[in-house]
Short mmCIF file of C-alpha atoms in Angstrom, two decimals:
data_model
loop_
_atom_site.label_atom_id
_atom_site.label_comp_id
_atom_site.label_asym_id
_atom_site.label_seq_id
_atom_site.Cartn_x
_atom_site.Cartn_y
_atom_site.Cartn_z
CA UNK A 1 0.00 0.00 0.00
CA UNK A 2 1.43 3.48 -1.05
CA UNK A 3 1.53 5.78 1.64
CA UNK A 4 -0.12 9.06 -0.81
CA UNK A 5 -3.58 6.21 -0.97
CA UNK A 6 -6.38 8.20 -0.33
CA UNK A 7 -9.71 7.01 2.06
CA UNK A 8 -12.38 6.85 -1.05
CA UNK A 9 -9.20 4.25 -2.59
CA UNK A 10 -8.60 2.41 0.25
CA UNK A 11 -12.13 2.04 0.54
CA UNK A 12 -12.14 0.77 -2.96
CA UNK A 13 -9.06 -1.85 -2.20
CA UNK A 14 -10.83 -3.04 0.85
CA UNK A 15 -14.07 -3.80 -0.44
CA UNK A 16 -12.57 -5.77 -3.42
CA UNK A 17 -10.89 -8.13 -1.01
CA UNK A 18 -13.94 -8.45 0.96
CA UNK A 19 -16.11 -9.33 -1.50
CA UNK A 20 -12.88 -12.26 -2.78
CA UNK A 21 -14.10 -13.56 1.03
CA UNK A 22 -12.41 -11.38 3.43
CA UNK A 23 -13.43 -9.94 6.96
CA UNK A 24 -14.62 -5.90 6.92
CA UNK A 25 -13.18 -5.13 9.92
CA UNK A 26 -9.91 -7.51 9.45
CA UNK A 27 -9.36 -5.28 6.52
CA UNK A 28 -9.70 -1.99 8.34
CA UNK A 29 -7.82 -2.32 11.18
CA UNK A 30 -4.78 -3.35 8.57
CA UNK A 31 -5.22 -0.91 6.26
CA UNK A 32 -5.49 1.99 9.03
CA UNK A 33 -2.95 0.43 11.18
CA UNK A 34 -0.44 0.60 7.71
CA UNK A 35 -1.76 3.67 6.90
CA UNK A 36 -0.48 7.51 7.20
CA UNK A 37 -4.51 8.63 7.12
CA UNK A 38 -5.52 11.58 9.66
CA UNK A 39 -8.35 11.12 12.15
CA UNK A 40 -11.16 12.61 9.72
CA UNK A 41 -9.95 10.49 6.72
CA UNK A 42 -10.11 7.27 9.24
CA UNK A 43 -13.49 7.78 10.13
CA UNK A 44 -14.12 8.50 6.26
CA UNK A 45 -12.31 5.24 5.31
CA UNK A 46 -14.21 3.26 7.92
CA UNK A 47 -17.56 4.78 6.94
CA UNK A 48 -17.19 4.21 3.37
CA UNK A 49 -16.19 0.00 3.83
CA UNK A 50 -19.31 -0.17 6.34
CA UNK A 51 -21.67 2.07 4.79
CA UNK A 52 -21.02 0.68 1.03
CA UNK A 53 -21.37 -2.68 2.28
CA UNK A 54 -24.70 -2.37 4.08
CA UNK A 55 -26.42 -0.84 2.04
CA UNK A 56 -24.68 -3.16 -0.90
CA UNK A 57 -28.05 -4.63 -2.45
CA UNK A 58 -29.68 -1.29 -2.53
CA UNK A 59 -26.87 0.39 -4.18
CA UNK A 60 -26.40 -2.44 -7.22
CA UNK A 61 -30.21 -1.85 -7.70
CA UNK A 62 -29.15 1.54 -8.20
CA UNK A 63 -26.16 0.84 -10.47
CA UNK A 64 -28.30 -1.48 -12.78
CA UNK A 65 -29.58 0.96 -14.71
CA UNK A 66 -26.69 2.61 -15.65
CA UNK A 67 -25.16 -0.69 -17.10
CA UNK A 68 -25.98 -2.82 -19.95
CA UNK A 69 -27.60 -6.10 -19.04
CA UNK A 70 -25.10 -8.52 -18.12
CA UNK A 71 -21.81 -6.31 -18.53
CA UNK A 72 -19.40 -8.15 -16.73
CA UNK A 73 -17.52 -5.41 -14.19
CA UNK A 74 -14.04 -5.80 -13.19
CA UNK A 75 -14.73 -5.89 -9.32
CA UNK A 76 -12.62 -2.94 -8.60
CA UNK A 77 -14.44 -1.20 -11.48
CA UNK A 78 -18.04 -2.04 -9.46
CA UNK A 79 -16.52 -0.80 -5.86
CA UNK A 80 -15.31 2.71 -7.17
CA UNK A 81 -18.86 3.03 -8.38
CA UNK A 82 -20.90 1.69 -5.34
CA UNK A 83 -18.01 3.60 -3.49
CA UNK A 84 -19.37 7.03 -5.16
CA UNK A 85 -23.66 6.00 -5.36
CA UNK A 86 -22.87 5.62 -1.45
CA UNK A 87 -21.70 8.86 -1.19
CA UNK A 88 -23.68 10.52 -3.64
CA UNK A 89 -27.15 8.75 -1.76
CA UNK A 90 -26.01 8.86 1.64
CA UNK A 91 -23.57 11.63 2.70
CA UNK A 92 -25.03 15.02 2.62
CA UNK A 93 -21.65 16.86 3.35
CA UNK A 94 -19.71 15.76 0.27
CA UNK A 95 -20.07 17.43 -3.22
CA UNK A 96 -20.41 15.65 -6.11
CA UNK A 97 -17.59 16.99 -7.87
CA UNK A 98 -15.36 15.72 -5.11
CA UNK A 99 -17.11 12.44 -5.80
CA UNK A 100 -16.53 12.58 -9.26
CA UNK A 101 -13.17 13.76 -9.27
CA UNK A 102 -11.73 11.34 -7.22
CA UNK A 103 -13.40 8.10 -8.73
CA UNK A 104 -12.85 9.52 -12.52
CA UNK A 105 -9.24 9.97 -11.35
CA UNK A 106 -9.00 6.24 -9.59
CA UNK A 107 -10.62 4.99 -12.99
CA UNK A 108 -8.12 6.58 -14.96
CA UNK A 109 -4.97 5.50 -12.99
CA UNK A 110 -5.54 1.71 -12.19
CA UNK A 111 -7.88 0.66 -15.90
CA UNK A 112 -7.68 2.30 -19.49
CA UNK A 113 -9.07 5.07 -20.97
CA UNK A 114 -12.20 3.02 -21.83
CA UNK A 115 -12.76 2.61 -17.96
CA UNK A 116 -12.48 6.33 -17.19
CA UNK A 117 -15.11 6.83 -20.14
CA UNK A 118 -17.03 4.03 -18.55
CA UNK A 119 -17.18 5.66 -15.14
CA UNK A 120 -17.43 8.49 -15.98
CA UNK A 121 -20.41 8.18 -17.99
CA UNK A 122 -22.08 6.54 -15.71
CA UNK A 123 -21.78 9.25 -12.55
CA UNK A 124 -22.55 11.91 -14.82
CA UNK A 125 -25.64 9.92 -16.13
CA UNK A 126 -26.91 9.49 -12.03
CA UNK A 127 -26.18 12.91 -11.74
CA UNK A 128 -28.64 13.78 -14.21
CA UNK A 129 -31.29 11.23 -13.88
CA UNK A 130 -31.36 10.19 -10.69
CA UNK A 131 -32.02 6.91 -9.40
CA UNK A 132 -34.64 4.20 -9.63
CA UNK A 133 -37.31 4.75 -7.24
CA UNK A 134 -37.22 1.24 -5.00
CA UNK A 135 -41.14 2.06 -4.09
CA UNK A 136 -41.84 0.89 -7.84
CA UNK A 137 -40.49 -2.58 -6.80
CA UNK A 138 -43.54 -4.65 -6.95
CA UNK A 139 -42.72 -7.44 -5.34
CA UNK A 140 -43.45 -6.88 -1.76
CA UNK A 141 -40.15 -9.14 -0.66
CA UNK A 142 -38.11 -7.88 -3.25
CA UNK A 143 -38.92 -4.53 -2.24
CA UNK A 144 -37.61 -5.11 1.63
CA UNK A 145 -34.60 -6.73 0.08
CA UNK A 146 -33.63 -3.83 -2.05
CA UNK A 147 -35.04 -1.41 0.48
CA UNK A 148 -32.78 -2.96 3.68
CA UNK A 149 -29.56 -4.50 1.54
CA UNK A 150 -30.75 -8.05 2.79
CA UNK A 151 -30.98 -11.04 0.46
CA UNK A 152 -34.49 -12.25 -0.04
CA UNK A 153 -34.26 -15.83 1.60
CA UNK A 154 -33.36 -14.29 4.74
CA UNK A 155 -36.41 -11.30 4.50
CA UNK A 156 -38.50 -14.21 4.09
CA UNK A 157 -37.01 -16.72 6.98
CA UNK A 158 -37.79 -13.92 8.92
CA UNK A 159 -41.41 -13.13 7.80
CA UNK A 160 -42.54 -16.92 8.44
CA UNK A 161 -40.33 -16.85 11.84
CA UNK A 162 -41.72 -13.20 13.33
CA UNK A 163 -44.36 -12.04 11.20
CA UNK A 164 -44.19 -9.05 8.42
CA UNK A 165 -44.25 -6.21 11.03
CA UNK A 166 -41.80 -7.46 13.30
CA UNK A 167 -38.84 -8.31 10.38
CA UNK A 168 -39.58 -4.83 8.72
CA UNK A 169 -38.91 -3.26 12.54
CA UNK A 170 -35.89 -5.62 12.39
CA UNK A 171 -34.53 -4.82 8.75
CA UNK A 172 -35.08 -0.95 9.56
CA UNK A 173 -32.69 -1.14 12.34
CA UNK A 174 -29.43 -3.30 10.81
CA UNK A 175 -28.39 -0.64 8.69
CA UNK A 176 -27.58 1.93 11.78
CA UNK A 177 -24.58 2.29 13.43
CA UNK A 178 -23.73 -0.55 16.55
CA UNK A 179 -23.04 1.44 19.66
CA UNK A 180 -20.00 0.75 22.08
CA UNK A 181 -20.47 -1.31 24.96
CA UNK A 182 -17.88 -2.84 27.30
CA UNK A 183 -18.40 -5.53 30.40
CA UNK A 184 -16.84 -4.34 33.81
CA UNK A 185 -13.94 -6.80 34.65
CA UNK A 186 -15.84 -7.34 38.11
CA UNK A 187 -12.45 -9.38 39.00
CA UNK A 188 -10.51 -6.23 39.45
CA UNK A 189 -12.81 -3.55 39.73
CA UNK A 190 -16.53 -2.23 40.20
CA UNK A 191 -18.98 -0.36 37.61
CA UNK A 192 -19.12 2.71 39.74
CA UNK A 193 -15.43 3.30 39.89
CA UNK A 194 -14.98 2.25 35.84
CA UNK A 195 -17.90 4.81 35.17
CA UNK A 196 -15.69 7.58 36.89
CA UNK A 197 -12.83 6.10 35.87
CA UNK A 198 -14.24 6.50 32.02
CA UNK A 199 -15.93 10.11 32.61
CA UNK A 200 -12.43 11.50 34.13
CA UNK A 201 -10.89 11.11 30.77
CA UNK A 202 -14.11 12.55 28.27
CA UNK A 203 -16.01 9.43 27.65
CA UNK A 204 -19.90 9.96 28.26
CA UNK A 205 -21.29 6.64 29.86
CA UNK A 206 -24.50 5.00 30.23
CA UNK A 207 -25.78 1.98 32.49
CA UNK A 208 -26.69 -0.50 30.08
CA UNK A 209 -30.29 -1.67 30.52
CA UNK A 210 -29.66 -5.30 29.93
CA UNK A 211 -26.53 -6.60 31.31
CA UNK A 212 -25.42 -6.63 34.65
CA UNK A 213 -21.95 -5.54 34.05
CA UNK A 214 -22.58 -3.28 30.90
CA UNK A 215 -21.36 -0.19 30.08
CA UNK A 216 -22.65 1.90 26.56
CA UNK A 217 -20.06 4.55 25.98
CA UNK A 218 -19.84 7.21 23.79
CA UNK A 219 -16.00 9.20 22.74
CA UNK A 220 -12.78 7.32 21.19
CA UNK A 221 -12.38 4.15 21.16
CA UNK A 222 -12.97 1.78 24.10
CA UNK A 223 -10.03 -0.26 23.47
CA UNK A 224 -7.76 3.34 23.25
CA UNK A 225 -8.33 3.93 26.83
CA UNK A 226 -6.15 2.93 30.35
CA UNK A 227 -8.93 0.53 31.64
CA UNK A 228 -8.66 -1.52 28.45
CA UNK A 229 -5.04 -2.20 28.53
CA UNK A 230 -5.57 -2.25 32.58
CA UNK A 231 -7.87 -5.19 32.05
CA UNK A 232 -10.62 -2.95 33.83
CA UNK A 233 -12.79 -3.55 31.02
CA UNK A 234 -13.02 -5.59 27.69
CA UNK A 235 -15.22 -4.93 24.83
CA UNK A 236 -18.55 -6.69 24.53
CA UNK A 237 -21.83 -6.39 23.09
CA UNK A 238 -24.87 -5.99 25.88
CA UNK A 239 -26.46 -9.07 24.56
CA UNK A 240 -23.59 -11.44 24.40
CA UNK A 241 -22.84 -10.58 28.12
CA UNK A 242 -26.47 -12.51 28.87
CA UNK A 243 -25.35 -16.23 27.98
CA UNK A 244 -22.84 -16.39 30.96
CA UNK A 245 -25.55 -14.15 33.17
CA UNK A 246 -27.72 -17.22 32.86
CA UNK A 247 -25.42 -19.71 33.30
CA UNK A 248 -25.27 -18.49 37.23
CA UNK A 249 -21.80 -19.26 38.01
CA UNK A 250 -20.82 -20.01 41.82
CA UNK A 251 -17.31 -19.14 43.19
CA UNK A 252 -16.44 -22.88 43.29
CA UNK A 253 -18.07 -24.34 40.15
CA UNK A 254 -16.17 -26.34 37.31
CA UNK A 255 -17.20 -24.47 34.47
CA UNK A 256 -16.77 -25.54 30.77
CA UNK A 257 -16.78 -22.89 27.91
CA UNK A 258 -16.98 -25.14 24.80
CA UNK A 259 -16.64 -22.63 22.02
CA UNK A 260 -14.70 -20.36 23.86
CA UNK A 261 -12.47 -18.04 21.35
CA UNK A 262 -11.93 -15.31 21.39
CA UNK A 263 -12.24 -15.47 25.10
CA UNK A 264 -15.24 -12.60 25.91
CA UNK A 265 -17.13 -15.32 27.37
CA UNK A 266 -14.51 -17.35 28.95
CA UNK A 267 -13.00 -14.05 31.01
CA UNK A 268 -16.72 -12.98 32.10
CA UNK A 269 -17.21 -16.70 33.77
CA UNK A 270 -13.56 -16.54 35.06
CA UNK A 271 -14.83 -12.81 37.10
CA UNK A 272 -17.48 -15.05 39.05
CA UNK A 273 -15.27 -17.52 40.03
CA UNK A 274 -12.88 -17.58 42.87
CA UNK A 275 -9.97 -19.97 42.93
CA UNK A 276 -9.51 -20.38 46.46
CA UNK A 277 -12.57 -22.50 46.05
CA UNK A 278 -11.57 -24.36 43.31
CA UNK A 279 -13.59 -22.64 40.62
CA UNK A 280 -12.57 -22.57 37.43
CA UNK A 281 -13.60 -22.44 33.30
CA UNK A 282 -12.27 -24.70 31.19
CA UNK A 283 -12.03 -22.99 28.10
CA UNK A 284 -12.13 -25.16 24.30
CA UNK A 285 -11.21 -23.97 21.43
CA UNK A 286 -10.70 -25.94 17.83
CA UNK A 287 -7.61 -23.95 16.80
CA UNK A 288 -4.53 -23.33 18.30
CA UNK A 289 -4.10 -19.83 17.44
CA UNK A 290 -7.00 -19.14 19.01
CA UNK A 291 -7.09 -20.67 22.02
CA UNK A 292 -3.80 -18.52 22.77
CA UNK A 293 -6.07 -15.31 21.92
CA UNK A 294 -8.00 -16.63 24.81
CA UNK A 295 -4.96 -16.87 27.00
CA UNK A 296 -3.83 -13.18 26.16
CA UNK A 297 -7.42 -12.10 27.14
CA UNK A 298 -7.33 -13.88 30.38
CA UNK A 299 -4.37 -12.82 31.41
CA UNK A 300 -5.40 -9.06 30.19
CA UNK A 301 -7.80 -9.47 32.82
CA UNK A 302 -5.87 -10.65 35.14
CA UNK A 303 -8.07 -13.76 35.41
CA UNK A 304 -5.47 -15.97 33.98
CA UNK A 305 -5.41 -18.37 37.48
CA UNK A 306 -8.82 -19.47 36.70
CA UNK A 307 -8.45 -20.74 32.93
CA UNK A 308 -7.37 -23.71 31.39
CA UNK A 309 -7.64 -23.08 27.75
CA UNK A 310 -6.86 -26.24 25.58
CA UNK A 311 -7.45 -26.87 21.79
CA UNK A 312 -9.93 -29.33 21.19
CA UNK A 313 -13.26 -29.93 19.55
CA UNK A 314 -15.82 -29.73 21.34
CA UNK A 315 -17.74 -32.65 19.48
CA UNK A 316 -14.74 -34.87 21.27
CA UNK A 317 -14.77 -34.43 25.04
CA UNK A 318 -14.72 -38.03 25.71
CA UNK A 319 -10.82 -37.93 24.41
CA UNK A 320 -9.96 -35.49 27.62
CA UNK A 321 -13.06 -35.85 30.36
CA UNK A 322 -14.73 -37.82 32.37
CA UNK A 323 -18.69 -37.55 32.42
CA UNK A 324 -19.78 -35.78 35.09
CA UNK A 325 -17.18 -33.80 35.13
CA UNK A 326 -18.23 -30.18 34.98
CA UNK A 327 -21.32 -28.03 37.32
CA UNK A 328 -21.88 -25.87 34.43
CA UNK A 329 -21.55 -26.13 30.88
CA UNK A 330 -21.96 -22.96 28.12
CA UNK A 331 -21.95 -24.20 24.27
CA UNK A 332 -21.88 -20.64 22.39
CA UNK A 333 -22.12 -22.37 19.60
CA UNK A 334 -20.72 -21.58 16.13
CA UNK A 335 -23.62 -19.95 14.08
CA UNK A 336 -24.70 -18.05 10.90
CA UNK A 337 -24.46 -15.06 12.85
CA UNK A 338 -27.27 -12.94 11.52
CA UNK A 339 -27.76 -11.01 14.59
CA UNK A 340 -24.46 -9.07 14.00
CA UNK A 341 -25.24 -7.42 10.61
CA UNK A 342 -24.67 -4.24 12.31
CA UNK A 343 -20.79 -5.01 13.43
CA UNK A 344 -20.06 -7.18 10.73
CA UNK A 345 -22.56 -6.13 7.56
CA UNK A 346 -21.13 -8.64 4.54
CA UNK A 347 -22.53 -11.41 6.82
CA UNK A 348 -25.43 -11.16 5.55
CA UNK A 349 -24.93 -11.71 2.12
CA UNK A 350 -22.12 -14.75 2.46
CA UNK A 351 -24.79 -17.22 4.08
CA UNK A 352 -27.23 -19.97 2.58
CA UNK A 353 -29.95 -21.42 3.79
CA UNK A 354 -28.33 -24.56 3.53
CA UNK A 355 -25.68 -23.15 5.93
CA UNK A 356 -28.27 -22.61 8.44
CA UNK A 357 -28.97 -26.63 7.98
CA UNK A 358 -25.60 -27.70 8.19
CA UNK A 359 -24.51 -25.62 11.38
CA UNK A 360 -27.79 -26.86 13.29
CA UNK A 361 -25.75 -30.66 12.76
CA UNK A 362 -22.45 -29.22 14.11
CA UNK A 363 -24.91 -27.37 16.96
CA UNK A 364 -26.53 -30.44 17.85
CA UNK A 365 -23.31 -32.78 17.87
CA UNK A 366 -21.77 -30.29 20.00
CA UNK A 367 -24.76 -29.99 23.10
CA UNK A 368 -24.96 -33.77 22.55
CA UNK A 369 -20.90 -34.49 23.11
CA UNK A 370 -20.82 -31.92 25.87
CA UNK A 371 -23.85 -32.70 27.13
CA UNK A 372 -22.49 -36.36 28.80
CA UNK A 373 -19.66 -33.99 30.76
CA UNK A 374 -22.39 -32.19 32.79
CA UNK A 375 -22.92 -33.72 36.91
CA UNK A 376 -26.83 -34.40 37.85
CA UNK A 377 -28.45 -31.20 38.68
CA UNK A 378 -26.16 -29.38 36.74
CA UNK A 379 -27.14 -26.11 34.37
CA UNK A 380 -26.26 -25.99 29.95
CA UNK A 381 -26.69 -22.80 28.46
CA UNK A 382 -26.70 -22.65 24.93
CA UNK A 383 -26.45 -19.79 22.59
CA UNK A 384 -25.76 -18.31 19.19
CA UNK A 385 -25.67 -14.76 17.87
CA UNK A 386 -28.12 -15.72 14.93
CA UNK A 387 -31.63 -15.03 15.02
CA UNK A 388 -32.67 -17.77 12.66
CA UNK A 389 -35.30 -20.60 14.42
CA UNK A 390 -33.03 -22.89 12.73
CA UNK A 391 -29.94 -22.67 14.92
CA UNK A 392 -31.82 -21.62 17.93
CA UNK A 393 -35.68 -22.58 19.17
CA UNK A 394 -35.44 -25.93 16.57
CA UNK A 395 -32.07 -26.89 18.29
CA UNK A 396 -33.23 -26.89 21.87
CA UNK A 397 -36.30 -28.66 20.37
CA UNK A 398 -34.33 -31.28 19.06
CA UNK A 399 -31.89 -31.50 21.56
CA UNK A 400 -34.73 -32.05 24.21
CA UNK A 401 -36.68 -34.86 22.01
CA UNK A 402 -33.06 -36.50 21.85
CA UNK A 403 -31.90 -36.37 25.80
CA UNK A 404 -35.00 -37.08 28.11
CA UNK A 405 -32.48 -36.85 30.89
CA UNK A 406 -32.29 -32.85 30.29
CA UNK A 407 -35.31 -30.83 31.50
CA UNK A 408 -35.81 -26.56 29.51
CA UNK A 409 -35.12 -24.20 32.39
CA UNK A 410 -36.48 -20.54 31.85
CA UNK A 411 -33.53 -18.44 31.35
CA UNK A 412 -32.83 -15.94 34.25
CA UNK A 413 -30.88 -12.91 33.60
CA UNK A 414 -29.48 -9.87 35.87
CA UNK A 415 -31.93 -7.68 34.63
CA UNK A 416 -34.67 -9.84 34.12
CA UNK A 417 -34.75 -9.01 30.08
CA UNK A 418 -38.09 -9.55 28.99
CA UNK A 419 -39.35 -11.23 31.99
CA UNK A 420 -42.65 -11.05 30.93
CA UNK A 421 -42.27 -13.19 27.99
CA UNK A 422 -44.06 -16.88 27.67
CA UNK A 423 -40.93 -18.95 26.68
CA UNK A 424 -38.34 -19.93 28.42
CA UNK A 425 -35.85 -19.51 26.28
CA UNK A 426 -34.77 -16.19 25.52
CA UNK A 427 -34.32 -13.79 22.24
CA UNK A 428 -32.95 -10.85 21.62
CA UNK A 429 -33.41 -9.18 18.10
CA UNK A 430 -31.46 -6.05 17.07
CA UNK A 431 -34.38 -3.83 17.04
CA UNK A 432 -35.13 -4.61 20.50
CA UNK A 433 -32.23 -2.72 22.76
CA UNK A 434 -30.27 -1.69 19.68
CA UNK A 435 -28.02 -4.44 20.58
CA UNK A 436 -26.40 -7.67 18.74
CA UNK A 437 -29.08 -10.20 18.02
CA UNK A 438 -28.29 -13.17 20.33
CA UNK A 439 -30.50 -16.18 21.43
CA UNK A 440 -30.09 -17.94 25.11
CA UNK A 441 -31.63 -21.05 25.99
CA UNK A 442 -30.72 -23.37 29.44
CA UNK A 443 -31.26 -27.13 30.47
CA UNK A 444 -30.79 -29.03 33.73
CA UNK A 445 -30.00 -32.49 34.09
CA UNK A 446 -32.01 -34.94 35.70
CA UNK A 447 -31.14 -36.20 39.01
#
């Protein structure tokens, strides 16, 4: 990467490589970590990526009518363009000519002269038409899915799971900015002295209104600040903070974290427990880069006496413990992770149905291998950060019809989120707290 690379062409470079299959955010961080870009052109860079790629479908509705039926774009080509229709559409502060310039001038350096004509053509041709008015869409589903950037299969696995009202609520919300949250490191600390800790150097903070340990905050970023690299706090979404809540640690339990990586989970178990009585989390990972990411985390936190992180799978247990073995078990399970369109946008549009099918095998191999490791009377919680039936309410449904020795227990949570609902498992959409989208369900074993 040159060091003269501008935001609007590192946007362009970065959403080429994520649409060849690579992370958003792993992209950003690089780039801006590489890069000689001032705060105002970071926040531009990082807005462009996000903003481009959530509002992706709507924008290649847009560019469809400036291009001939089934002309093939070079995929830089197509970003530079969707680069300036997001700007154009959705940034009131930037003139076109700006817009223009730059992309013309991109055009012109990295293709030929027939690409700056190309590009060229087609801005100037937006400029003076406008574009396609999505109300026309007749289709009622293809009209959410161009309206909200979200493929159609998911608009309607949503409509049969929640009803019409409750996805368009949903869809209308995935598009806006995720706020910051962190979890209190209750192992070294207490939310009233973070909170001042936080406000003494600018940051505006909020009690979250779902997680016992949450904190929204509002200034740089979280991870910038003293308490972060103090292991005071850690960065964590409101919802994801409610798996562990309803897991109910004791000081003295044996704790298993199945699916532990990167360690958020893992660390907020580890704060409950005390090792003086023996507690303790057991912390799995598959990969061994990760489960050292864990390690780094827990010792971060200074938590690092009560975690054992190991690489295994979680579908083989038997190879390392006993049955019986643990008082409490949490399967976070790996998932499609819809409920993080927000943080991570180009989720969205990388995921099958038939994805949803096969991860609801790997979910259910998982609670049933882990499952054997849990002592009589002891409490499962399992979760995902999808909000698809598939990998969620049909799971515990399945798991239950498979192991009459495990009872549903309603989940309980600090706060009591939604207390007055009729299930007893627990759901969390995005629209609902402006949080993640996460899904908590617990068992028991039979005596």
């Amino acid at each position: 990467m040159s060091e003269n690379q501008t935001a609007r062409s590192m946007a362009v470079d970065a959403l080429t490589r994520v649409a060849g299959g690579a992370y958003s955010n792993l992209q950003l961080d690089k780039m801006i970590d590489r890069s000689t870009l001032n705060d105002a052109d970071r926040r531009l860079l990082t807005n462009l990526v996000y903003g481009t790629i959530q509002h992706q479908l709507t924008l290649e509705y847009y560019l469809d009518s400036f291009v001939k039926p089934n002309q093939k774009l070079q995929p830089w080509v197509k970003m530079t363009l969707l680069v300036a229709l997001y700007q154009m559409l959705y940034l009131d502060r930037i003139p076109n000519w700006a817009i223009f310039d730059e992309a013309i001038q991109l055009a012109k350096e990295r293709g030929h002269e027939g690409i700056r004509r190309f590009v060229t053509g087609v801005l100037h041709a937006v400029d003076r038409q406008g574009v396609p008015d999505v109300a026309q869409i007749s289709d009622p589903t293809q009209r959410l899915s161009v309206t909200y950037s979200m493929p159609v299969w998911l608009v309607k696995a949503l409509q049969a799971q929640l009803g019409e009202a409750k996805t368009e609520s949903i869809l209308k919300t995935i598009n806006q900015p995720a706020a910051q949250s962190v979890r209190v490191n209750t192992a070294v600390t207490t939310t009233d002295q973070a909170i001042r800790a936080l406000e003494a150097v600018g940051y505006q903070v909020d009690v979250s209104t779902i997680s016992g340990d949450g904190l929204r905050v509002d200034g740089q970023p979280a991870n910038h600040s003293e308490l972060f690299e103090n292991g005071q706090l850690t960065i964590q979404d409101e919802s994801a903070m409610l798996p562990v809540e309803a897991l109910q640690v004791q000081p003295g339990d044996q704790v298993l974290d199945a699916c532990a990586a990167p360690g958020g989970k893992t660390t907020q178990i580890a704060a409950a427990l005390d090792p003086a009585a023996g507690g303790q989390v057991t912390a799995l990972d598959l990969h061994a880069k990760k489960v050292k990411l864990i390690a780094q985390n827990a010792a971060r936190l200074q938590v690092a006496d009560r975690v054992n992180a190991m690489a295994l799978d979680a579908r083989k247990v038997d190879d390392e413990f006993a049955d019986q073995t643990f008082d409490k078990i949490l399967v976070d399970a790996p998932c499609s992770g819809i409920g993080l369109v927000r943080r991570k946008p180009e989720i969205r549009y990388d995921k099958t149905p038939e994805d949803s099918q096969h991860l609801q095998k790997i979910q259910l191999a998982i609670l049933d291998a882990v499952s054997r490791k849990l002592k009589p009377q002891g409490l499962m919680v399992y979760s995902t950060c999808t909000i698809l039936e598939t990998e969620n309410d049909a799971v515990v449904r399945q798991f239950l019809a498979d192991h009459p020795d495990f009872e549903a227990v309603r989940v309980t949570t600090t706060r009591n989120v939604k207390g007055d609902r009729e299930t007893a498992t627990l759901s969390i959409y995005p629209d609902d707290f402006d949080t993640d989208g996460f899904f908590v369900s617990a068992f028991r074993r039979k005596a």
